[in-house]
Coordinates of C-alpha atoms in Angstrom, one line a residue:
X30 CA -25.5 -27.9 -6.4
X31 CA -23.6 -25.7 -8.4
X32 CA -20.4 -25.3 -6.4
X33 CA -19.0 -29.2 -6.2
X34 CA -15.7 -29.4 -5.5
X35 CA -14.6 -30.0 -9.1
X36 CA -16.0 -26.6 -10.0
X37 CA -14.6 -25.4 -7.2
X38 CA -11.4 -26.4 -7.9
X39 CA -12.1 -25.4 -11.5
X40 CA -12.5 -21.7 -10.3
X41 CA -9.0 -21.6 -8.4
X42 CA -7.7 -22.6 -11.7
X43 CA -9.1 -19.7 -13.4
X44 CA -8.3 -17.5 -10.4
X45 CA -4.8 -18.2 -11.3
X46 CA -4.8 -18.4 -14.5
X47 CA -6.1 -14.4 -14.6
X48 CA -3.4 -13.4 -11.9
X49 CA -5.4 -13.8 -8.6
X50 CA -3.0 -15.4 -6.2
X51 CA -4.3 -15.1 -2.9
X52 CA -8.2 -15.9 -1.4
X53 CA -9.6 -15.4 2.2
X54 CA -11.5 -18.1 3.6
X55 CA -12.1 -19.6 7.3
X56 CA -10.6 -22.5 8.2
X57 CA -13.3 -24.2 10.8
X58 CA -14.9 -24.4 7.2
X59 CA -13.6 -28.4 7.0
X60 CA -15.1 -29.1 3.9
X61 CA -12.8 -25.7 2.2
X62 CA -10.1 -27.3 4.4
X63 CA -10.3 -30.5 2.3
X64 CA -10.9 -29.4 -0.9
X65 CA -8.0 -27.0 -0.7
X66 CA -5.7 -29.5 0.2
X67 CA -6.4 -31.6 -2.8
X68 CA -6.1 -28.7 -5.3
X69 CA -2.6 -28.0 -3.6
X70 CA -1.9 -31.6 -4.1
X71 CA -2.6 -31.3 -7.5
X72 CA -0.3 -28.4 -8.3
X73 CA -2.6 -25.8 -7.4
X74 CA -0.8 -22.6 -6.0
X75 CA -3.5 -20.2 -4.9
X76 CA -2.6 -18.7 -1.6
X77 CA -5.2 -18.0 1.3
X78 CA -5.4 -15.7 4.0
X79 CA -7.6 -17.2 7.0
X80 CA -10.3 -15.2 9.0
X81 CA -11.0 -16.6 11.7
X82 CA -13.2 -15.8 15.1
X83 CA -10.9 -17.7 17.5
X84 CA -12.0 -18.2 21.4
X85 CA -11.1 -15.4 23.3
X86 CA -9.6 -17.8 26.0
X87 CA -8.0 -20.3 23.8
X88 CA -6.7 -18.4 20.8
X89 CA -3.6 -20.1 20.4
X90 CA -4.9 -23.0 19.3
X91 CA -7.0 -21.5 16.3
X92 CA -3.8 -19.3 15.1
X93 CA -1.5 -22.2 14.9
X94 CA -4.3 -24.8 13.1
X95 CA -5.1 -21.9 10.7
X96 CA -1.1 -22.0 9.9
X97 CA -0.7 -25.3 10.1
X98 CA -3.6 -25.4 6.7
X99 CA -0.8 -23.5 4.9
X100 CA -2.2 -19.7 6.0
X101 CA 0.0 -17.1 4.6
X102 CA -1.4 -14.4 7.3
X103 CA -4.4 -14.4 9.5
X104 CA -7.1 -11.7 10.3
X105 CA -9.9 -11.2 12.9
X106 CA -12.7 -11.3 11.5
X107 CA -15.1 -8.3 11.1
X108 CA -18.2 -9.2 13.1
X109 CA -15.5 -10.4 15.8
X110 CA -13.0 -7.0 15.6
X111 CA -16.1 -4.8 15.6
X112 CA -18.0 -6.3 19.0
X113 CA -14.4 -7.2 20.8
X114 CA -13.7 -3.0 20.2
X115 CA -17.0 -2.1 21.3
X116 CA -17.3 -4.7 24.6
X117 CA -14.0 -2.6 25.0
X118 CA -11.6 -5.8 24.7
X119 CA -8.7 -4.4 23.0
X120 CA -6.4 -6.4 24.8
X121 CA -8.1 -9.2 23.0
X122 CA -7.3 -7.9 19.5
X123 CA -4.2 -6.8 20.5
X124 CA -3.1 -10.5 21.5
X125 CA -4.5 -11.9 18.8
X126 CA -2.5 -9.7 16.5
X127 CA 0.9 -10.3 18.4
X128 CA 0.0 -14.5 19.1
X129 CA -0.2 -14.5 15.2
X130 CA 3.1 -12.5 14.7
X131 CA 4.6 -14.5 17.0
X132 CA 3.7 -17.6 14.5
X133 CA 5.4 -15.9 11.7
X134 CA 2.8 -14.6 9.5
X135 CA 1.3 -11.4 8.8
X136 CA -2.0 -10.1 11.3
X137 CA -4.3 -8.0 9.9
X138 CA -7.8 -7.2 11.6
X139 CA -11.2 -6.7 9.6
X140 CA -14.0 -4.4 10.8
X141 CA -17.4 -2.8 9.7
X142 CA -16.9 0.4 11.8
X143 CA -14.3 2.9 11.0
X144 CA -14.1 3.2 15.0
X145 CA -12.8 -0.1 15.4
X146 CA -9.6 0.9 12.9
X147 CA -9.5 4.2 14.4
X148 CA -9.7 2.5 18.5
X149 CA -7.0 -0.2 17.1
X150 CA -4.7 2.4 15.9
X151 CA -5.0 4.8 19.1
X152 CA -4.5 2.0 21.5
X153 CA -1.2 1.3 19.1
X154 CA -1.8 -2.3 18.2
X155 CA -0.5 -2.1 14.7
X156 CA -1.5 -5.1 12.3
X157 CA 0.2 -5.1 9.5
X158 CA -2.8 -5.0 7.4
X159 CA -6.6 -4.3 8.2
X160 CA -9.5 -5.4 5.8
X161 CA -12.2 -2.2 6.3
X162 CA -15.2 -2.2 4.3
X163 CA -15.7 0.3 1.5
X164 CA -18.1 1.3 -1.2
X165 CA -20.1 4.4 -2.5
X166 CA -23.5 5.3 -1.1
X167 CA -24.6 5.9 -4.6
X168 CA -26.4 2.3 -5.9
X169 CA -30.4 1.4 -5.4
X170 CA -30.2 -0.3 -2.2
X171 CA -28.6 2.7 -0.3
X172 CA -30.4 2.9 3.1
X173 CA -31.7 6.2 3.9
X174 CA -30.3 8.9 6.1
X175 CA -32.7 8.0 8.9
X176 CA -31.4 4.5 9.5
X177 CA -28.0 5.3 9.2
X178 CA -27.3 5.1 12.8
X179 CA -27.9 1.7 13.8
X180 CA -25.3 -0.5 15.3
X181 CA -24.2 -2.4 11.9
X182 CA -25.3 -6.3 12.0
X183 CA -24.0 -7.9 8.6
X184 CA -26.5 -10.9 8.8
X185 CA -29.8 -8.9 9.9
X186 CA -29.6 -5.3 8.0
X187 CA -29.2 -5.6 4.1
X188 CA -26.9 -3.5 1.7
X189 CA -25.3 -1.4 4.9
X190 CA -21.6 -2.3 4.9
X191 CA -19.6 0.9 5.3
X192 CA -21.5 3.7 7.2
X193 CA -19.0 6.5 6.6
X194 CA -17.5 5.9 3.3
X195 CA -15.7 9.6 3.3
X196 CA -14.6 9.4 7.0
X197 CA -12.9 6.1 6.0
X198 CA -11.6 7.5 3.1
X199 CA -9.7 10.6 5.0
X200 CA -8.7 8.2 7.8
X201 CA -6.8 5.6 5.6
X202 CA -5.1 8.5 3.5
X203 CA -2.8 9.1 6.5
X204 CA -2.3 5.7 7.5
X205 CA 0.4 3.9 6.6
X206 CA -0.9 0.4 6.3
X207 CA -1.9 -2.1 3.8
X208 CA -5.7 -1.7 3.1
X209 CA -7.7 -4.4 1.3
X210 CA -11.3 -3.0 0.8
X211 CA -14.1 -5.5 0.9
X212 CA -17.8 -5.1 0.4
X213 CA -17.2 -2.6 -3.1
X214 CA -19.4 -3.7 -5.1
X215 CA -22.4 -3.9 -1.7
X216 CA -23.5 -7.6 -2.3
X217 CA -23.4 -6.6 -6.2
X218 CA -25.4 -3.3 -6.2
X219 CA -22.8 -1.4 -7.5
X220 CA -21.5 -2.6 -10.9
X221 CA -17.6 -4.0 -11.1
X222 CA -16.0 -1.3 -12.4
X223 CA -17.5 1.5 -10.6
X224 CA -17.0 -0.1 -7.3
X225 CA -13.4 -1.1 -7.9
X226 CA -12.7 2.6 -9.4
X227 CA -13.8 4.1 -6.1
X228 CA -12.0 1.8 -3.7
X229 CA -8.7 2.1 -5.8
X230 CA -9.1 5.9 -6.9
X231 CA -9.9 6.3 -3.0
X232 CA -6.6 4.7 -1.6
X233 CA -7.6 0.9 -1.2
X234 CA -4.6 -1.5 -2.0
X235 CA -6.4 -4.7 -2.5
X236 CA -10.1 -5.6 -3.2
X237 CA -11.5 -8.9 -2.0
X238 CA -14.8 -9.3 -4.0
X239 CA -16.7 -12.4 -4.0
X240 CA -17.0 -13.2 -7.9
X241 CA -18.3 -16.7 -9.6
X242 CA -16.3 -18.5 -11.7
X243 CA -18.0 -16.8 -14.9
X244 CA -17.1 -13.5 -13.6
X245 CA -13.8 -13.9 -13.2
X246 CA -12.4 -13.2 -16.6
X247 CA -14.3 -9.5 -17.1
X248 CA -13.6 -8.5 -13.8
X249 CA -10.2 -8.9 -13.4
X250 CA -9.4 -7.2 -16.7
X251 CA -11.8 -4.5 -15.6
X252 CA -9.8 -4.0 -12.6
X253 CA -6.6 -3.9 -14.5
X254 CA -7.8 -0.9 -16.7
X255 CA -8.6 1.2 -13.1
X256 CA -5.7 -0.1 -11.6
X257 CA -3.4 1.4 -15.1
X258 CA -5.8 4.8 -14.9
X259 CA -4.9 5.1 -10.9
X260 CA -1.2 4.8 -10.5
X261 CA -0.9 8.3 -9.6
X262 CA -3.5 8.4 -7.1
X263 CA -3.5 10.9 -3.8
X264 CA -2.6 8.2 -1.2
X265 CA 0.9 6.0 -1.6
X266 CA 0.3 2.7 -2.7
X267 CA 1.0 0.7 0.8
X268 CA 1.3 -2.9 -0.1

């Protein structure tokens, strides 16, 4: 009720207006599909980067729709990278990454599990980007150390996004690839600026954060003032 498409075209105007250029959303969303085609016709310049969760036997056809929409890169999707690493289909992952190359665009790959980043990279795919969850275990929700090692299902176990927060952090500070951190702020548990601060301070390059339209304002200066206090950071900015 809230979100029509004249607010959500409203938002992408504000998103813009504040210095956000790019968004991730998936393309077999038709509705999205339509709506961002309007704002584009109406001068609208915002940028998108398409997750998708393409059929392993017909992938093709979902990378070259997504760039048809006006995708500027394409990523797997995390639920997707995570269960295609662990049913031990790296040769999937690996030609969805080179199918989308081949296209022209960036690939990138998202995941839950630090093992799916660390199997990707072993196996030598290189994506030009991956999207790997990150935030501090220090907010209310936290689980607790006993249920920590379940397999991680984003629609079934609440507030459990990035299992090993310090293992990711060590891992990604001797990679060489463009990180965007999602999940910081764990479904809004962890206040703006404290989540930012600790995916930026902690070698992240982007953060994709779900805000409303309201939000947009605060937290985009908030994450200017830790961006300005974390030039100098440990890890190279890759991006």
């Amino acid at each position: 009720a809230y979100f029509t498409d004249e607010k959500i075209m409203e938002t992408w105007a504000q998103c813009e207006a504040h210095g956000i250029n790019t968004m991730i959303f998936n393309p077999r969303d038709q509705h999205a599909v339509e709506v961002f085609r309007r704002y584009r016709a109406r001068g609208g310049t915002i940028q998108f980067l398409a997750q998708v969760s393409p059929p392993q036997k017909d992938m093709l056809t979902a990378i070259k729709r997504a760039i048809d929409l006006g995708a500027v890169g394409l990523l797997l999707h995390g639920d997707v990278g995570d269960r295609w690493t662990r049913d031990g289909s790296l040769d999937q992952v690996g030609k969805f990454l080179e199918g989308v190359k081949a296209q022209g665009v960036i690939a990138g790959m998202a995941a839950h599990e630090l093992s799916s980043v660390m199997a990707v990279e072993k196996a030598g795919l290189k994506p030009d980007f991956y999207m790997k969850t990150f935030h501090s275990t220090n907010y209310w929700s936290t689980r607790r150390p006993d249920q920590m090692q379940e397999v991680i299902d984003n629609y079934g176990i609440d507030n459990y996004w990035c299992r090993d927060p310090q293992g990711t952090l060590r891992f990604f500070q001797e990679l060489e690839r463009p990180w965007i951190a999602y999940k910081v702020l764990a479904a809004g548990a962890i206040h703006p600026k404290a989540g930012f601060q600790f995916a930026f301070e902690n070698g992240a390059d982007f953060c994709a954060v779900g805000i409303f339209d309201f939000q947009i304002a605060e937290d985009v200066a908030l994450a200017n003032q830790v961006l300005a206090a974390t030039r100098n950071r440990e890890r190279a900015w890759i991006a």
